[in-house]
PDB file of C-alpha atoms in Angstrom:
ATOM      1  CA  MET A   1     -44.501 -36.980-113.218  1.00 51.00           C
ATOM      2  CA  THR A   2     -42.610 -39.466-110.986  1.00 50.00           C
ATOM      3  CA  ALA A   3     -40.646 -38.275-107.945  1.00 62.00           C
ATOM      4  CA  GLU A   4     -37.595 -40.038-109.200  1.00 76.00           C
ATOM      5  CA  ALA A   5     -36.126 -39.901-112.740  1.00 66.00           C
ATOM      6  CA  LEU A   6     -36.312 -43.123-114.735  1.00 65.00           C
ATOM      7  CA  SER A   7     -33.464 -44.596-116.699  1.00 74.00           C
ATOM      8  CA  ALA A   8     -33.465 -47.538-119.096  1.00 77.00           C
ATOM      9  CA  HIS A   9     -32.408 -50.885-117.684  1.00 81.00           C
ATOM     10  CA  HIS A  10     -33.245 -53.522-120.301  1.00 89.00           C
ATOM     11  CA  VAL A  11     -35.464 -54.697-123.204  1.00 91.00           C
ATOM     12  CA  GLY A  12     -37.182 -57.984-122.417  1.00 91.00           C
ATOM     13  CA  LEU A  13     -38.339 -60.734-124.736  1.00 91.00           C
ATOM     14  CA  THR A  14     -40.373 -63.736-123.454  1.00 90.00           C
ATOM     15  CA  VAL A  15     -39.393 -66.948-125.157  1.00 91.00           C
ATOM     16  CA  THR A  16     -40.437 -70.615-124.951  1.00 90.00           C
ATOM     17  CA  ASP A  17     -36.913 -72.139-125.429  1.00 94.00           C
ATOM     18  CA  LEU A  18     -34.354 -70.098-123.534  1.00 96.00           C
ATOM     19  CA  GLU A  19     -31.354 -72.252-124.505  1.00 97.00           C
ATOM     20  CA  GLU A  20     -32.083 -72.218-128.237  1.00 97.00           C
ATOM     21  CA  THR A  21     -32.876 -68.478-128.290  1.00 96.00           C
ATOM     22  CA  LEU A  22     -29.858 -67.635-126.083  1.00 98.00           C
ATOM     23  CA  ALA A  23     -27.585 -69.644-128.488  1.00 98.00           C
ATOM     24  CA  PHE A  24     -28.897 -67.519-131.342  1.00 97.00           C
ATOM     25  CA  TYR A  25     -28.217 -64.150-129.735  1.00 97.00           C
ATOM     26  CA  ARG A  26     -24.833 -65.332-128.521  1.00 97.00           C
ATOM     27  CA  ASP A  27     -23.533 -67.344-131.426  1.00 97.00           C
ATOM     28  CA  VAL A  28     -25.260 -65.867-134.458  1.00 96.00           C
ATOM     29  CA  LEU A  29     -25.548 -62.181-133.357  1.00 96.00           C
ATOM     30  CA  GLY A  30     -22.346 -62.148-131.240  1.00 96.00           C
ATOM     31  CA  LEU A  31     -23.815 -60.680-128.076  1.00 97.00           C
ATOM     32  CA  SER A  32     -22.153 -61.513-124.758  1.00 97.00           C
ATOM     33  CA  VAL A  33     -23.973 -63.192-121.881  1.00 98.00           C
ATOM     34  CA  ALA A  34     -23.877 -60.818-118.904  1.00 97.00           C
ATOM     35  CA  ASP A  35     -25.920 -62.878-116.422  1.00 95.00           C
ATOM     36  CA  ARG A  36     -28.117 -66.001-115.994  1.00 97.00           C
ATOM     37  CA  PHE A  37     -30.489 -66.596-113.144  1.00 94.00           C
ATOM     38  CA  SER A  38     -33.837 -68.036-112.031  1.00 94.00           C
ATOM     39  CA  VAL A  39     -36.610 -66.407-110.038  1.00 92.00           C
ATOM     40  CA  GLY A  40     -39.623 -67.980-108.396  1.00 91.00           C
ATOM     41  CA  GLY A  41     -41.666 -67.749-105.195  1.00 89.00           C
ATOM     42  CA  GLU A  42     -44.856 -66.034-104.074  1.00 89.00           C
ATOM     43  CA  ALA A  43     -43.488 -62.480-104.455  1.00 90.00           C
ATOM     44  CA  PHE A  44     -42.403 -63.036-108.006  1.00 87.00           C
ATOM     45  CA  ALA A  45     -45.644 -64.759-108.894  1.00 84.00           C
ATOM     46  CA  ASP A  46     -47.587 -61.791-107.443  1.00 88.00           C
ATOM     47  CA  ALA A  47     -45.405 -59.287-109.122  1.00 84.00           C
ATOM     48  CA  VAL A  48     -45.938 -60.712-112.623  1.00 82.00           C
ATOM     49  CA  GLY A  49     -49.508 -61.603-111.964  1.00 84.00           C
ATOM     50  CA  ILE A  50     -49.161 -65.356-112.864  1.00 85.00           C
ATOM     51  CA  GLU A  51     -50.185 -67.836-110.218  1.00 88.00           C
ATOM     52  CA  GLY A  52     -47.240 -70.118-109.316  1.00 90.00           C
ATOM     53  CA  ALA A  53     -44.933 -68.480-111.819  1.00 89.00           C
ATOM     54  CA  SER A  54     -41.172 -69.030-111.948  1.00 92.00           C
ATOM     55  CA  ALA A  55     -38.779 -68.008-114.728  1.00 92.00           C
ATOM     56  CA  ASP A  56     -35.265 -68.524-116.105  1.00 95.00           C
ATOM     57  CA  PHE A  57     -33.523 -65.443-117.332  1.00 94.00           C
ATOM     58  CA  ALA A  58     -30.487 -64.613-119.477  1.00 97.00           C
ATOM     59  CA  HIS A  59     -29.125 -61.082-119.900  1.00 96.00           C
ATOM     60  CA  LEU A  60     -27.131 -60.165-122.915  1.00 97.00           C
ATOM     61  CA  GLU A  61     -25.064 -57.072-123.557  1.00 96.00           C
ATOM     62  CA  ALA A  62     -25.354 -55.144-126.858  1.00 93.00           C
ATOM     63  CA  ASP A  63     -23.018 -52.124-126.587  1.00 91.00           C
ATOM     64  CA  GLY A  64     -24.720 -50.699-123.566  1.00 91.00           C
ATOM     65  CA  VAL A  65     -28.160 -52.114-124.065  1.00 92.00           C
ATOM     66  CA  ARG A  66     -29.167 -55.119-122.018  1.00 94.00           C
ATOM     67  CA  ILE A  67     -31.484 -57.613-123.722  1.00 94.00           C
ATOM     68  CA  GLU A  68     -33.321 -59.864-121.340  1.00 94.00           C
ATOM     69  CA  LEU A  69     -34.554 -63.257-122.515  1.00 94.00           C
ATOM     70  CA  VAL A  70     -37.039 -64.930-120.113  1.00 93.00           C
ATOM     71  CA  GLU A  71     -38.717 -68.301-120.180  1.00 92.00           C
ATOM     72  CA  TYR A  72     -41.710 -68.691-117.842  1.00 91.00           C
ATOM     73  CA  ASP A  73     -43.190 -71.694-116.108  1.00 90.00           C
ATOM     74  CA  PRO A  74     -46.102 -71.973-116.557  1.00 86.00           C
ATOM     75  CA  GLU A  75     -45.846 -71.111-120.242  1.00 79.00           C
ATOM     76  CA  ALA A  76     -48.691 -69.337-121.915  1.00 74.00           C
ATOM     77  CA  ARG A  77     -49.665 -70.101-125.543  1.00 68.00           C
ATOM     78  CA  GLY A  78     -50.028 -67.215-127.972  1.00 65.00           C
ATOM     79  CA  SER A  79     -48.117 -65.382-130.572  1.00 61.00           C
ATOM     80  CA  PRO A  80     -46.837 -61.905-130.813  1.00 57.00           C
ATOM     81  CA  ALA A  81     -48.199 -59.538-133.472  1.00 54.00           C
ATOM     82  CA  ALA A  82     -46.925 -60.893-136.844  1.00 61.00           C
ATOM     83  CA  GLY A  83     -46.261 -57.544-138.567  1.00 68.00           C
ATOM     84  CA  LEU A  84     -44.415 -54.439-137.444  1.00 67.00           C
ATOM     85  CA  ASN A  85     -47.527 -52.374-138.246  1.00 67.00           C
ATOM     86  CA  GLN A  86     -49.679 -54.195-135.691  1.00 71.00           C
ATOM     87  CA  PRO A  87     -50.436 -52.496-132.413  1.00 67.00           C
ATOM     88  CA  GLY A  88     -48.293 -54.121-129.676  1.00 70.00           C
ATOM     89  CA  ALA A  89     -45.614 -55.315-132.162  1.00 75.00           C
ATOM     90  CA  SER A  90     -42.078 -54.981-130.933  1.00 84.00           C
ATOM     91  CA  HIS A  91     -38.555 -55.512-132.148  1.00 87.00           C
ATOM     92  CA  VAL A  92     -35.008 -55.232-130.959  1.00 90.00           C
ATOM     93  CA  GLY A  93     -32.767 -52.845-132.877  1.00 90.00           C
ATOM     94  CA  LEU A  94     -29.087 -53.581-133.268  1.00 93.00           C
ATOM     95  CA  SER A  95     -26.517 -51.640-135.365  1.00 92.00           C
ATOM     96  CA  VAL A  96     -23.483 -52.738-137.332  1.00 93.00           C
ATOM     97  CA  ASP A  97     -20.860 -50.921-139.266  1.00 92.00           C
ATOM     98  CA  ASP A  98     -21.282 -52.985-142.495  1.00 93.00           C
ATOM     99  CA  LEU A  99     -24.779 -54.420-142.909  1.00 92.00           C
ATOM    100  CA  GLU A 100     -23.939 -56.135-146.256  1.00 94.00           C
ATOM    101  CA  SER A 101     -21.059 -58.080-144.636  1.00 94.00           C
ATOM    102  CA  PHE A 102     -23.262 -58.901-141.645  1.00 94.00           C
ATOM    103  CA  TYR A 103     -26.042 -60.207-144.044  1.00 95.00           C
ATOM    104  CA  GLU A 104     -23.530 -62.329-146.026  1.00 95.00           C
ATOM    105  CA  THR A 105     -22.336 -64.084-142.826  1.00 93.00           C
ATOM    106  CA  LEU A 106     -25.844 -64.957-141.536  1.00 94.00           C
ATOM    107  CA  PRO A 107     -26.513 -68.678-141.503  1.00 95.00           C
ATOM    108  CA  ASP A 108     -28.860 -69.780-144.340  1.00 93.00           C
ATOM    109  CA  ASP A 109     -31.557 -70.894-141.866  1.00 94.00           C
ATOM    110  CA  VAL A 110     -32.013 -67.419-140.274  1.00 94.00           C
ATOM    111  CA  PRO A 111     -35.284 -66.018-141.663  1.00 92.00           C
ATOM    112  CA  THR A 112     -35.112 -62.455-143.048  1.00 92.00           C
ATOM    113  CA  ILE A 113     -37.927 -60.295-144.275  1.00 89.00           C
ATOM    114  CA  SER A 114     -35.832 -59.040-147.190  1.00 88.00           C
ATOM    115  CA  GLU A 115     -32.233 -58.432-148.196  1.00 92.00           C
ATOM    116  CA  PRO A 116     -30.774 -55.151-146.741  1.00 93.00           C
ATOM    117  CA  ARG A 117     -32.556 -52.164-148.021  1.00 93.00           C
ATOM    118  CA  THR A 118     -31.706 -48.454-147.860  1.00 94.00           C
ATOM    119  CA  SER A 119     -34.645 -46.254-146.784  1.00 91.00           C
ATOM    120  CA  GLU A 120     -35.262 -42.758-147.906  1.00 84.00           C
ATOM    121  CA  THR A 121     -33.612 -41.504-144.723  1.00 86.00           C
ATOM    122  CA  GLY A 122     -30.268 -43.120-145.871  1.00 90.00           C
ATOM    123  CA  THR A 123     -30.363 -45.876-143.225  1.00 92.00           C
ATOM    124  CA  THR A 124     -29.754 -49.341-144.507  1.00 94.00           C
ATOM    125  CA  ILE A 125     -31.976 -51.897-142.609  1.00 93.00           C
ATOM    126  CA  LEU A 126     -32.557 -55.626-142.448  1.00 92.00           C
ATOM    127  CA  PHE A 127     -35.195 -57.407-140.419  1.00 89.00           C
ATOM    128  CA  LEU A 128     -34.638 -60.941-139.305  1.00 92.00           C
ATOM    129  CA  ARG A 129     -36.323 -63.308-136.836  1.00 91.00           C
ATOM    130  CA  ASP A 130     -34.899 -65.147-133.929  1.00 94.00           C
ATOM    131  CA  PRO A 131     -35.811 -68.845-133.300  1.00 94.00           C
ATOM    132  CA  GLU A 132     -38.871 -67.694-131.373  1.00 90.00           C
ATOM    133  CA  GLY A 133     -40.117 -65.440-134.229  1.00 88.00           C
ATOM    134  CA  ASN A 134     -39.214 -62.155-132.426  1.00 89.00           C
ATOM    135  CA  LEU A 135     -38.290 -59.371-134.952  1.00 88.00           C
ATOM    136  CA  ILE A 136     -34.801 -58.002-134.859  1.00 91.00           C
ATOM    137  CA  GLU A 137     -33.862 -54.865-136.897  1.00 90.00           C
ATOM    138  CA  VAL A 138     -30.195 -54.714-137.892  1.00 93.00           C
ATOM    139  CA  LEU A 139     -29.254 -51.235-139.248  1.00 91.00           C
ATOM    140  CA  GLU A 140     -26.374 -49.340-140.626  1.00 90.00           C
ATOM    141  CA  ALA A 141     -26.954 -45.637-140.163  1.00 74.00           C
TER     142      ALA A 141
END
């Protein structure tokens, strides 16, 4: 148990092209940009455990949830787990009032796993991928 209570601050996604990914979250998903900044220096590199690291950040607001996009230099190569059932897999969850309308307005080049589907819990869900391949769940409860 920690001495001080924790509270959520943000959900972070590491990307290789901050500008393209930021444009997707802002222009396609309609999230607002709350902040943009860069960080570097020895303290940052030590904190993230990457020699000589610096990074560019964009924070987006999604109804009280902050999504942090970060592009590192140096960039590592690798890919996140491909499927949701893989250990370490992650996704960002966003909700809408009308998922069918949202789905119909998605640009044709946005990859989705399927059309909206209603699960046995009664929640309608849609999984799509951002330009970096990160999974985003859009749901209508």
